[in-house]
Coordinates of C-alpha atoms in Angstrom, one line a residue:
Chain A
M170 CA -38.6 34.7 17.0
S171 CA -35.4 36.2 15.8
N172 CA -33.6 33.6 17.9
Q173 CA -35.4 30.9 16.0
V174 CA -34.5 32.4 12.6
A175 CA -30.9 32.6 13.7
S176 CA -30.9 29.0 14.9
N177 CA -32.6 27.9 11.7
R178 CA -30.1 29.7 9.5
A179 CA -27.0 28.5 11.3
P180 CA -27.3 24.8 10.3
A181 CA -28.1 25.7 6.7
A182 CA -24.9 27.8 6.5
A183 CA -23.0 25.0 8.2
V184 CA -24.4 22.5 5.7
G185 CA -23.3 24.8 2.9
V186 CA -19.8 25.1 4.3
D187 CA -19.7 21.3 4.8
I188 CA -20.7 20.6 1.2
F189 CA -18.0 23.0 0.1
R190 CA -15.4 21.3 2.3
R191 CA -16.4 17.9 1.1
Y192 CA -16.7 18.7 -2.6
G193 CA -14.5 21.8 -2.9
I194 CA -11.8 19.8 -4.7
H195 CA -14.3 18.3 -7.2
L196 CA -15.6 21.8 -7.8
F197 CA -12.1 23.0 -8.3
L198 CA -11.4 20.3 -11.0
V199 CA -14.6 21.4 -12.9
I200 CA -13.6 25.1 -12.8
L201 CA -10.1 24.1 -13.8
I202 CA -11.3 22.1 -16.8
C203 CA -13.7 25.0 -17.9
A204 CA -10.9 27.5 -17.5
S205 CA -8.5 25.3 -19.5
A206 CA -11.0 24.9 -22.3
I207 CA -11.4 28.6 -22.5
L208 CA -7.7 29.3 -22.4
S209 CA -6.8 26.7 -24.9
P210 CA -9.2 25.4 -27.5
A211 CA -6.9 22.4 -28.1
F212 CA -7.7 21.2 -24.5
L213 CA -11.0 19.6 -25.4
S214 CA -9.8 18.1 -28.6
R215 CA -10.3 14.3 -28.8
Q216 CA -6.6 13.8 -29.2
N217 CA -5.8 15.8 -26.1
I218 CA -8.5 14.3 -23.9
S219 CA -7.4 10.7 -24.6
N220 CA -3.8 11.8 -24.1
V221 CA -4.7 13.2 -20.6
L222 CA -6.7 10.1 -19.8
L223 CA -3.8 7.8 -20.8
Q224 CA -1.5 9.7 -18.4
V225 CA -4.0 9.6 -15.6
A226 CA -4.4 5.8 -15.7
P227 CA -1.0 4.6 -14.2
L228 CA -0.8 7.5 -11.8
G229 CA -4.4 6.9 -10.6
I230 CA -3.7 3.2 -9.8
V231 CA -0.7 4.2 -7.7
I232 CA -2.8 6.9 -6.0
V233 CA -5.3 4.3 -4.9
G234 CA -2.6 2.3 -3.2
Q235 CA -0.9 5.4 -1.7
T236 CA -4.3 6.4 -0.3
F237 CA -4.5 3.1 1.8
V238 CA -1.0 3.7 3.1
I239 CA -1.6 7.4 4.0
L240 CA -4.9 6.4 5.7
V241 CA -2.9 4.4 8.2
R242 CA -0.5 7.3 8.9
G243 CA 2.1 6.0 6.5
L244 CA 3.8 7.1 3.3
D245 CA 5.1 4.9 0.5
L246 CA 8.2 6.3 -1.3
S247 CA 9.0 2.9 -2.9
V248 CA 6.1 2.9 -5.4
A249 CA 8.2 4.4 -8.3
S250 CA 10.9 1.9 -7.7
V251 CA 8.4 -0.9 -7.7
M252 CA 6.9 0.4 -11.0
A253 CA 10.2 0.6 -12.7
T254 CA 11.2 -2.9 -11.5
S255 CA 8.0 -4.4 -12.8
A256 CA 8.3 -2.6 -16.1
V257 CA 11.9 -3.8 -16.4
T258 CA 10.6 -7.3 -15.7
A259 CA 8.2 -7.0 -18.6
T260 CA 11.1 -6.5 -21.0
G261 CA 13.1 -9.4 -19.6
F262 CA 11.5 -12.0 -21.8
G263 CA 11.0 -12.7 -25.5
G264 CA 8.4 -10.0 -25.9
G265 CA 5.6 -12.4 -26.9
D266 CA 2.2 -12.6 -25.3
G267 CA 3.0 -16.1 -24.2
D268 CA 5.3 -14.6 -21.5
M269 CA 2.5 -12.6 -19.9
P270 CA 1.7 -15.1 -17.1
V271 CA 5.3 -15.2 -16.0
I272 CA 5.6 -11.4 -16.2
V273 CA 2.4 -10.8 -14.2
V274 CA 3.5 -13.4 -11.6
L275 CA 7.0 -11.8 -11.2
A276 CA 5.6 -8.3 -11.1
I277 CA 3.1 -9.3 -8.4
A278 CA 5.9 -10.9 -6.5
V279 CA 7.9 -7.8 -6.6
G280 CA 5.0 -5.6 -5.4
L281 CA 4.0 -8.1 -2.7
L282 CA 7.5 -8.6 -1.3
T283 CA 8.2 -4.9 -1.2
G284 CA 4.9 -4.1 0.4
L285 CA 5.5 -6.8 2.9
A286 CA 9.0 -5.6 3.7
N287 CA 7.7 -2.0 4.1
G288 CA 4.8 -3.2 6.4
L289 CA 7.0 -5.3 8.6
L290 CA 9.6 -2.6 9.0
V291 CA 7.0 -0.1 9.9
T292 CA 5.0 -2.3 12.3
K293 CA 7.3 -4.8 13.8
R294 CA 10.5 -2.7 13.9
N295 CA 8.7 0.7 14.4
V296 CA 10.7 2.3 11.7
S297 CA 9.2 5.5 10.4
P298 CA 7.4 4.9 7.1
F299 CA 9.5 7.5 5.3
L300 CA 12.7 5.7 6.1
A301 CA 11.4 2.1 5.7
T302 CA 10.1 2.8 2.2
L303 CA 13.1 4.9 1.3
A304 CA 15.4 2.0 2.2
T305 CA 13.4 -0.6 0.2
M306 CA 13.3 1.9 -2.7
I307 CA 17.1 2.1 -2.8
V308 CA 17.6 -1.6 -2.4
L309 CA 15.1 -2.3 -5.2
Q310 CA 16.9 0.3 -7.4
G311 CA 20.2 -1.4 -6.8
L312 CA 18.9 -4.9 -7.6
R313 CA 17.3 -3.5 -10.8
F314 CA 20.5 -1.9 -11.9
G315 CA 22.4 -5.0 -11.1
Y316 CA 20.0 -7.0 -13.2
T317 CA 19.9 -4.7 -16.2
Q318 CA 23.6 -3.7 -15.9
G319 CA 22.7 -0.1 -16.9
A320 CA 20.0 -0.4 -19.6
P321 CA 17.2 -2.9 -19.9
S322 CA 16.9 -4.6 -23.3
G323 CA 14.1 -6.4 -24.9
N324 CA 10.5 -5.8 -25.9
I325 CA 7.2 -5.3 -24.3
P326 CA 4.6 -8.0 -25.1
P327 CA 1.9 -6.6 -27.6
F328 CA -0.8 -7.2 -24.9
L329 CA 0.8 -4.8 -22.6
R330 CA 1.4 -2.3 -25.4
L331 CA -2.4 -2.5 -26.2
L332 CA -3.3 -2.2 -22.5
G333 CA -1.0 0.8 -22.0
S334 CA -1.7 2.8 -25.2
G335 CA -4.8 1.3 -26.9
Q336 CA -8.3 2.5 -26.7
I337 CA -11.8 1.6 -27.7
H338 CA -14.3 4.3 -28.8
G339 CA -11.8 6.9 -27.5
I340 CA -11.7 5.4 -24.0
P341 CA -8.2 4.0 -23.2
Y342 CA -8.0 0.5 -21.8
G343 CA -5.8 1.9 -19.1
V344 CA -8.6 4.1 -17.9
M345 CA -11.0 1.2 -17.7
A346 CA -8.4 -0.7 -15.6
L347 CA -8.1 2.4 -13.3
A348 CA -12.0 2.5 -13.1
A349 CA -12.1 -1.1 -12.1
V350 CA -9.3 -0.8 -9.6
A351 CA -10.8 2.3 -8.1
A352 CA -14.3 0.8 -7.9
I353 CA -13.1 -2.5 -6.2
F354 CA -10.9 -0.7 -3.7
T355 CA -13.5 2.0 -2.9
L356 CA -15.9 -0.9 -2.1
I357 CA -13.3 -2.6 0.0
L358 CA -12.5 0.6 1.9
G359 CA -16.1 1.6 2.3
S360 CA -18.0 -1.6 3.0
S361 CA -15.6 -4.3 4.4
T362 CA -14.4 -5.0 7.9
F363 CA -10.9 -4.5 6.7
G364 CA -11.8 -1.0 5.2
R365 CA -13.3 0.1 8.5
G366 CA -10.3 -1.2 10.3
V367 CA -8.1 1.0 8.0
Y368 CA -9.9 4.1 9.1
I369 CA -10.0 3.2 12.8
T370 CA -6.3 2.2 12.8
G371 CA -5.4 5.5 11.0
G372 CA -7.5 7.5 13.5
G373 CA -5.6 5.9 16.4
P374 CA -3.7 2.6 16.5
Q375 CA -4.4 2.5 20.3
T376 CA -8.2 2.8 19.8
A377 CA -7.9 0.1 17.1
R378 CA -6.3 -2.3 19.5
L379 CA -8.9 -1.5 22.1
V380 CA -11.8 -2.4 19.8
G381 CA -10.0 -5.6 18.8
I382 CA -8.5 -4.7 15.5
D383 CA -5.1 -6.1 14.6
A384 CA -3.5 -2.8 13.8
D385 CA -0.2 -4.3 12.7
R386 CA -1.9 -6.6 10.2
T387 CA -4.1 -3.8 8.9
I388 CA -1.1 -1.6 8.3
I389 CA 1.0 -4.4 6.6
L390 CA -2.0 -5.1 4.3
C391 CA -2.1 -1.5 3.3
Y392 CA 1.5 -1.5 2.3
V393 CA 1.0 -4.7 0.4
I394 CA -1.9 -3.2 -1.5
S395 CA 0.2 -0.2 -2.4
G396 CA 3.1 -2.4 -3.6
L397 CA 0.7 -4.6 -5.6
L398 CA -1.0 -1.7 -7.3
A399 CA 2.3 0.0 -8.0
A400 CA 3.5 -3.2 -9.7
L401 CA 0.4 -3.3 -11.9
A402 CA 0.7 0.4 -12.7
G403 CA 4.3 -0.3 -13.7
L404 CA 3.1 -3.0 -16.2
L405 CA 0.6 -0.5 -17.6
L406 CA 3.1 2.2 -17.9
S407 CA 5.6 -0.1 -19.7
G408 CA 3.0 -0.3 -22.5
F409 CA 2.7 3.5 -22.6
V410 CA 6.2 4.8 -22.7
P411 CA 8.1 4.5 -25.9
V412 CA 11.1 2.8 -24.3
V413 CA 11.4 1.2 -20.9
D414 CA 14.4 2.3 -19.0
N415 CA 15.5 2.0 -15.4
W416 CA 13.6 5.1 -14.3
V417 CA 10.1 4.4 -15.6
G418 CA 7.7 5.9 -13.1
R419 CA 10.2 8.3 -11.7
G420 CA 8.4 11.0 -9.8
F421 CA 5.2 8.9 -9.3
E422 CA 6.0 8.6 -5.6
I423 CA 5.9 12.4 -5.1
D424 CA 3.0 12.9 -7.5
S425 CA 0.8 10.3 -5.8
I426 CA 1.5 11.7 -2.4
V427 CA 0.7 15.2 -3.6
A428 CA -2.5 14.0 -5.2
C429 CA -3.6 12.4 -1.9
V430 CA -2.7 15.6 0.0
M431 CA -4.6 17.7 -2.5
G432 CA -7.6 15.4 -2.3
G433 CA -7.7 15.9 1.4
V434 CA -6.3 12.5 2.5
A435 CA -4.9 13.6 5.9
L436 CA -1.2 12.8 6.4
S437 CA -2.1 12.3 10.1
G438 CA -4.2 9.3 9.0
G439 CA -7.8 8.2 9.3
R440 CA -9.4 10.6 6.9
G441 CA -9.9 10.8 3.1
T442 CA -11.4 8.9 0.2
I443 CA -10.0 7.2 -2.9
L444 CA -12.2 9.3 -5.2
A445 CA -11.0 12.6 -3.7
A446 CA -7.4 11.5 -4.0
L447 CA -8.0 10.6 -7.7
V448 CA -9.5 14.0 -8.3
G449 CA -6.3 15.5 -6.8
G450 CA -4.3 13.5 -9.3
A451 CA -6.5 14.6 -12.2
I452 CA -5.9 18.2 -11.2
L453 CA -2.2 17.7 -11.2
I454 CA -2.3 16.2 -14.7
V455 CA -4.6 18.9 -16.1
V456 CA -2.4 21.6 -14.7
F457 CA 0.7 20.0 -16.4
N458 CA -1.3 19.6 -19.6
V459 CA -2.4 23.3 -19.7
V460 CA 1.2 24.5 -19.0
L461 CA 2.2 22.6 -22.1
L462 CA -0.8 23.5 -24.3
L463 CA -0.3 27.2 -23.5
G464 CA 3.3 26.9 -24.8
M465 CA 4.8 27.9 -21.5
P466 CA 8.3 26.5 -20.7
I467 CA 8.0 22.9 -19.4
Q468 CA 10.2 23.8 -16.4
L469 CA 7.3 26.0 -15.2
Q470 CA 5.5 22.7 -14.4
L471 CA 7.8 22.2 -11.5
V472 CA 7.2 25.7 -10.1
V473 CA 3.4 25.2 -10.4
K474 CA 3.6 21.8 -8.9
G475 CA 5.6 23.0 -5.9
A476 CA 3.3 25.9 -5.3
V477 CA 0.2 23.6 -5.5
I478 CA 1.8 21.2 -3.0
V479 CA 2.4 23.9 -0.4
L480 CA -0.9 25.7 -1.0
A481 CA -3.1 22.6 -1.0
A482 CA -1.5 21.2 2.2
A483 CA -1.8 24.6 3.9
I484 CA -5.5 24.9 3.1
Y485 CA -6.3 21.4 4.5
V486 CA -4.2 21.8 7.7
K487 CA -5.7 25.2 8.5
R488 CA -9.1 23.7 8.0
D489 CA -8.4 20.8 10.2
S490 CA -7.1 22.8 13.2
Chain B
M261 CA 27.3 3.5 44.3
R262 CA 28.9 1.2 41.8
A263 CA 25.4 0.3 40.6
V264 CA 24.6 3.9 40.0
S265 CA 27.8 4.7 38.1
R266 CA 27.4 1.6 36.0
S267 CA 23.8 2.4 35.1
T268 CA 24.8 6.0 34.2
F269 CA 27.5 4.5 31.9
A270 CA 25.0 2.1 30.4
R271 CA 22.6 4.9 29.7
L272 CA 25.4 7.0 28.2
V273 CA 26.3 4.1 25.9
H274 CA 22.6 3.5 25.1
D275 CA 22.0 7.2 24.3
R276 CA 25.0 7.4 22.0
R277 CA 24.9 3.8 20.7
G278 CA 24.7 5.2 17.1
V279 CA 28.2 6.6 17.6
F280 CA 29.6 3.4 18.9
V281 CA 27.9 1.2 16.3
V282 CA 29.1 3.4 13.4
A283 CA 32.6 3.7 14.8
G284 CA 32.8 0.0 15.1
L285 CA 31.6 -0.5 11.5
I286 CA 34.2 2.0 10.3
V287 CA 37.0 0.0 11.9
A288 CA 35.6 -3.2 10.5
L289 CA 35.3 -1.8 7.0
A290 CA 38.8 -0.3 7.2
A291 CA 40.1 -3.7 8.2
V292 CA 38.3 -5.4 5.2
G293 CA 39.6 -2.7 2.9
G294 CA 43.1 -3.0 4.2
L295 CA 43.1 -6.8 3.5
Q296 CA 41.6 -6.3 0.1
S297 CA 44.1 -3.9 -1.4
D298 CA 47.5 -2.3 -0.7
R299 CA 46.6 0.9 -2.2
F300 CA 43.6 1.2 0.2
R301 CA 46.1 1.4 3.1
T302 CA 47.9 4.5 1.8
A303 CA 47.5 7.9 3.5
E304 CA 46.6 9.4 0.2
N305 CA 43.6 7.2 -0.1
V306 CA 42.4 8.2 3.4
L307 CA 42.8 11.8 2.5
N308 CA 40.9 11.3 -0.7
V309 CA 38.0 9.8 1.2
L310 CA 38.0 12.8 3.5
E311 CA 38.2 15.2 0.6
Q312 CA 35.3 13.5 -1.3
S313 CA 33.0 13.4 1.7
T314 CA 33.2 17.2 2.3
A315 CA 30.0 18.2 0.5
L316 CA 28.0 15.3 2.0
A317 CA 29.3 16.1 5.4
I318 CA 28.2 19.8 5.3
V319 CA 24.7 19.0 3.9
S320 CA 24.2 16.3 6.5
L321 CA 25.2 18.7 9.2
G322 CA 22.3 21.0 8.2
Q323 CA 20.0 18.0 7.8
T324 CA 20.9 16.8 11.3
I325 CA 19.7 20.1 12.8
T326 CA 16.3 20.1 11.0
I327 CA 15.8 16.4 11.9
L328 CA 16.6 17.2 15.6
T329 CA 13.8 19.7 15.6
G330 CA 11.4 16.9 14.5
G331 CA 11.4 18.1 10.9
I332 CA 13.3 17.4 7.7
D333 CA 14.7 19.4 4.8
L334 CA 13.9 17.9 1.4
S335 CA 14.8 21.1 -0.5
V336 CA 18.6 20.8 0.0
G337 CA 19.2 19.0 -3.3
S338 CA 17.5 21.7 -5.4
L339 CA 19.1 24.4 -3.3
I340 CA 22.5 23.0 -4.0
S341 CA 21.7 22.9 -7.7
L342 CA 20.4 26.5 -7.5
S343 CA 23.4 27.7 -5.6
S344 CA 25.9 26.1 -8.0
V345 CA 24.4 27.5 -11.2
L346 CA 24.0 30.9 -9.5
L347 CA 27.6 30.9 -8.3
S348 CA 29.3 30.0 -11.6
G349 CA 26.7 31.8 -13.7
V350 CA 27.1 35.1 -11.8
T351 CA 30.9 34.8 -11.5
D352 CA 31.2 33.9 -15.2
N353 CA 35.0 33.4 -15.1
D354 CA 35.5 37.0 -13.7
P355 CA 37.7 36.8 -10.6
N356 CA 36.4 40.2 -9.4
M357 CA 32.9 38.8 -9.2
I358 CA 33.7 35.8 -7.0
V359 CA 33.3 37.5 -3.6
W360 CA 29.9 39.0 -4.6
A361 CA 28.7 35.7 -6.0
L362 CA 29.8 33.8 -2.8
I363 CA 27.9 36.3 -0.6
M364 CA 24.9 36.2 -2.8
V365 CA 24.8 32.4 -2.8
L366 CA 25.1 32.1 1.0
L367 CA 22.3 34.7 1.3
V368 CA 20.1 32.7 -1.0
G369 CA 20.7 29.6 1.2
I370 CA 19.6 31.5 4.3
F371 CA 16.7 33.1 2.5
V372 CA 15.3 29.7 1.3
G373 CA 15.7 28.3 4.8
L374 CA 13.8 31.2 6.3
I375 CA 11.0 30.7 3.7
N376 CA 10.9 27.0 4.6
A377 CA 10.6 27.7 8.3
T378 CA 8.1 30.5 7.8
C379 CA 5.8 28.2 5.7
V380 CA 6.1 25.5 8.4
I381 CA 5.3 28.0 11.2
L382 CA 2.5 29.8 9.5
T383 CA 0.7 26.9 7.8
G384 CA 1.3 24.1 10.3
V385 CA 2.0 21.8 7.4
H386 CA 4.6 19.0 8.0
P387 CA 8.1 20.1 6.9
L388 CA 8.3 17.0 4.7
I389 CA 5.5 18.5 2.5
V390 CA 6.6 22.1 2.7
T391 CA 10.2 21.4 1.7
L392 CA 9.1 19.0 -0.9
G393 CA 7.1 21.8 -2.4
T394 CA 9.8 24.5 -2.1
G395 CA 12.4 22.0 -3.4
T396 CA 10.2 21.4 -6.5
I397 CA 9.8 25.1 -7.0
L398 CA 13.5 25.7 -6.7
Q399 CA 14.3 23.0 -9.2
G400 CA 11.9 24.6 -11.6
I401 CA 13.6 28.0 -11.1
V402 CA 17.0 26.3 -11.7
L403 CA 15.8 24.9 -15.0
L404 CA 14.2 28.2 -16.0
Y405 CA 17.6 29.9 -15.4
T406 CA 19.7 27.3 -17.3
L407 CA 19.4 23.9 -18.9
G408 CA 23.1 23.2 -19.0
P409 CA 26.3 24.2 -17.2
A410 CA 26.2 27.9 -16.4
G411 CA 29.2 30.3 -16.7
G412 CA 32.4 29.1 -15.1
M413 CA 34.9 29.7 -12.3
P414 CA 38.5 31.0 -12.5
A415 CA 41.0 28.1 -12.2
E416 CA 42.3 29.2 -8.8
F417 CA 38.9 28.6 -7.3
S418 CA 39.5 24.9 -7.3
D419 CA 42.0 25.3 -4.5
F420 CA 39.0 25.2 -2.1
A421 CA 38.3 21.7 -3.3
Y422 CA 41.8 20.3 -3.9
G423 CA 43.9 22.5 -1.7
R424 CA 45.9 21.1 1.2
F425 CA 46.7 22.7 4.5
F426 CA 49.5 21.0 6.4
G427 CA 48.9 18.1 4.2
L428 CA 45.2 17.9 5.0
P429 CA 42.3 18.7 2.6
V430 CA 41.0 22.2 3.2
G431 CA 37.4 21.1 2.7
A432 CA 37.7 18.3 5.2
I433 CA 39.2 20.7 7.8
L434 CA 36.4 23.1 7.2
A435 CA 33.7 20.4 7.5
V436 CA 35.2 19.0 10.8
G437 CA 35.5 22.6 12.1
L438 CA 31.8 23.2 11.4
F439 CA 30.8 20.0 13.1
V440 CA 32.8 20.9 16.2
A441 CA 31.3 24.4 16.2
V442 CA 27.7 23.2 15.8
G443 CA 28.3 20.3 18.3
T444 CA 29.4 22.9 20.9
F445 CA 26.5 25.1 20.1
L446 CA 24.0 22.3 20.5
R447 CA 25.5 21.3 23.8
H448 CA 26.4 24.5 25.5
V449 CA 24.3 27.3 24.1
R450 CA 20.7 27.8 25.3
M451 CA 19.3 27.9 21.8
G452 CA 21.1 24.6 21.0
R453 CA 19.3 22.9 23.9
Y454 CA 16.0 24.4 22.7
I455 CA 16.5 22.6 19.4
F456 CA 16.4 19.2 21.2
A457 CA 13.5 20.3 23.4
V458 CA 11.3 21.4 20.5
G459 CA 12.1 18.2 18.6
D460 CA 11.6 15.9 21.6
D461 CA 8.2 17.1 22.7
P462 CA 6.7 20.1 20.9
L463 CA 3.8 20.3 23.4
A464 CA 6.0 20.3 26.5
A465 CA 8.3 22.9 24.7
K466 CA 5.3 25.1 24.0
M467 CA 4.1 24.8 27.6
M468 CA 7.5 25.8 28.9
G469 CA 7.3 28.9 26.6
L470 CA 10.2 28.0 24.4
P471 CA 10.4 30.1 21.2
R472 CA 9.5 27.4 18.7
A473 CA 9.3 29.8 15.8
K474 CA 12.8 31.1 16.5
V475 CA 14.2 27.6 16.8
L476 CA 12.7 26.6 13.5
L477 CA 13.9 29.7 11.7
I478 CA 17.5 29.2 12.9
A479 CA 17.4 25.4 12.1
Y480 CA 16.1 25.8 8.5
A481 CA 18.2 28.9 7.8
F482 CA 21.3 26.9 8.9
S483 CA 20.3 23.9 6.8
G484 CA 19.9 26.3 3.8
V485 CA 23.2 28.0 4.3
A486 CA 24.9 24.6 4.8
A487 CA 23.5 23.4 1.4
S488 CA 24.8 26.6 -0.2
L489 CA 28.2 26.0 1.3
A490 CA 28.2 22.4 0.0
A491 CA 27.3 23.8 -3.4
I492 CA 30.3 26.2 -3.3
F493 CA 32.6 23.2 -2.6
L494 CA 31.0 21.2 -5.4
V495 CA 31.5 24.1 -7.9
A496 CA 35.1 24.3 -6.8
R497 CA 35.5 20.6 -7.4
F498 CA 33.8 20.5 -10.8
G499 CA 34.8 24.0 -12.0
V500 CA 31.3 24.8 -13.1
G501 CA 27.7 24.8 -11.7
Q502 CA 25.2 22.4 -13.2
P503 CA 21.4 22.2 -12.9
Y504 CA 21.4 18.7 -11.5
T505 CA 24.5 18.9 -9.2
G506 CA 22.4 18.5 -6.1
Q507 CA 19.8 16.1 -7.2
N508 CA 21.2 13.1 -5.2
Y509 CA 22.0 15.0 -2.1
T510 CA 18.4 15.3 -0.9
L511 CA 18.1 11.7 0.1
S512 CA 21.8 10.9 0.6
S513 CA 22.0 13.7 3.2
I514 CA 19.4 11.9 5.3
T515 CA 21.2 8.5 5.3
P516 CA 24.3 9.4 7.4
V517 CA 22.1 11.2 9.9
V518 CA 19.9 8.2 10.5
V519 CA 22.8 5.8 10.4
G520 CA 24.5 8.0 13.0
G521 CA 21.6 7.4 15.4
T522 CA 19.6 10.6 15.2
I523 CA 15.9 9.7 15.4
L524 CA 13.7 11.0 12.6
S525 CA 10.9 11.9 15.0
G526 CA 13.3 14.5 16.5
G527 CA 14.9 15.4 19.8
R528 CA 17.5 12.7 20.1
G529 CA 20.8 12.2 18.4
G530 CA 23.7 14.4 17.6
V531 CA 26.2 15.7 15.0
L532 CA 29.0 13.3 15.9
G533 CA 27.0 10.3 14.8
S534 CA 26.2 12.1 11.5
L535 CA 29.9 12.9 10.8
L536 CA 30.8 9.3 11.4
G537 CA 27.8 8.2 9.3
V538 CA 29.2 10.3 6.4
Y539 CA 32.7 8.8 6.8
L540 CA 31.1 5.3 7.0
I541 CA 29.3 5.7 3.7
S542 CA 32.2 7.4 1.9
L543 CA 34.5 4.6 3.2
L544 CA 32.0 1.9 2.1
N545 CA 31.9 3.4 -1.5
N546 CA 35.7 3.6 -1.4
V547 CA 36.1 -0.1 -0.3
L548 CA 33.5 -1.3 -2.9
N549 CA 35.5 0.7 -5.6
F550 CA 38.6 -1.1 -4.6
M551 CA 36.8 -4.4 -4.8
D552 CA 35.9 -3.5 -8.4
L553 CA 32.2 -3.6 -7.7
S554 CA 30.0 -1.3 -9.8
T555 CA 27.9 1.5 -8.5
H556 CA 24.8 -0.7 -8.7
Y557 CA 26.2 -2.7 -5.8
Q558 CA 27.2 0.4 -3.9
M559 CA 23.5 1.4 -4.2
I560 CA 22.4 -2.0 -2.8
A561 CA 24.9 -1.8 0.0
Q562 CA 23.7 1.7 0.9
G563 CA 20.1 0.6 1.0
L564 CA 20.9 -2.4 3.2
I565 CA 22.9 -0.1 5.6
V566 CA 19.8 2.1 5.9
V567 CA 17.6 -0.9 6.5
I568 CA 19.9 -2.4 9.1
A569 CA 20.4 1.0 10.8
V570 CA 16.7 1.9 10.9
S571 CA 15.8 -1.5 12.3
A572 CA 18.6 -1.4 14.8
Y573 CA 17.5 1.8 16.4
V574 CA 13.8 1.1 17.1
E575 CA 12.1 4.5 17.0
R576 CA 10.0 5.7 19.9
A577 CA 6.5 4.3 19.6
R578 CA 4.1 6.9 18.5
S579 CA 1.7 7.6 21.2

């Protein structure tokens, strides 16, 4: 009898733990938001909320791409450089809406080529993702500086300005773009053959080959997705920042990786979801926002960020082992 | 018999190919530079290249050790910044304080390295993430301490950066001396061999009962103290510590290591390749300067060198 009770109870407890493991990060975001609202009344003001959402949008789009790359055991350090390059491209024309098609095509080309280069280096030359994407990052940076000769000049087309900073009924267009991107790629990851291939390849490239998945192609596609999304995020960000310089998007590579790690996307590959990674990104932005709202020195953001990186990673790794 | 000796030679060349490739590139670059400009060929220019490469050489030496253990140290840039502002902030133009400030800065380097290693050992998180985190924290601390140049150093302190010993730059002698010492340590001391073993195959090292924790503590503490030493040199050079002095060193300290043939997954490579890698990059920038090419092109050239280097040494397939 007592045996039966025990055996009945154990799964229930296990389910509870499982739910906590799976949704702990979401729960943490809710608690964080409640705590922030209590600590600072300004947090829930309309102005602040749309401000936070505007900041989430470009980072979120980069996070979606970064998730794909980390799922196949990679890492994309070149995203910030791609963002800046596509943002600089946006300023390279007359600044009218008529230039939009050219700008979009060029930005997509930058993202696509960088992603392809990363993917080929990682798969065909067996270069570690860290180095491959570091190298493309530096090359892109050099090309950008060579093109702008120091400082970009020119204006952003009004359409991008609207997309990056505008809103309708308090919901920024950028957030809608993020929602669309997140929905599409969650669908791809969850319900397509390619998506399943991503998880299997990340779980073990050997296994992937055994079940007939072209691991190399899957990995290259993940880097291409990351490059493309970074280029789009760069366009979005160019409409948000007051002035486009050579460093638009600086720090996004680190922030997007941190968001993924916090959201439980395993650096060892094969595990994690887009939604959880986005929640990780939201936590980062909210923490920064609160540090500012509470009037603490802005440098403290760095200390908090660093501590969050180590702690979040430690929690997940302990859990996994 | 001949076949055996030849294959041994071939393996030696293959194992150390980074060294040969980089040495060849240095000779080629020097030839190009020599043809480009008369001033390039002067002894003074060579000494300048050596002098300017000192800080990078010392940081890269530390980075080599952490990479050999299969890790990486991304906190060196922030640590250099922290050490520089502490050194000049605490000294504050008072010659009596220099010694204390130097000791303190070196201890801070060791301490940060020990923290990095402890986090890696206790949490099992990849060093990439751990040192990214600690580096971010350190940069925050630097900016909380000061937002601009802090304090200052007495004028004589610049001798460390610009002084000459028998006509050779003091810093360069120190750097080469450190490389020789560490190279000897890696080759002939048991703990040095452990560094390769732990990096090459952590599981095998564990099964053999090698003290992984001790190896990591030593490796990261050394990387930390190397970063602080580089910071001391940079402060001597600039006369004051600044909050962003080290920013570029995090990534640029990895380039020479990789170019020199040390594999990022650990266990293979060596310090000689890194030293030559440092000289190659410094020489490259020097040659591009003489060719009147702006820093933008130096950046492109550096990126291309990394791409070529990393695709030349195909890394071990991950099993």
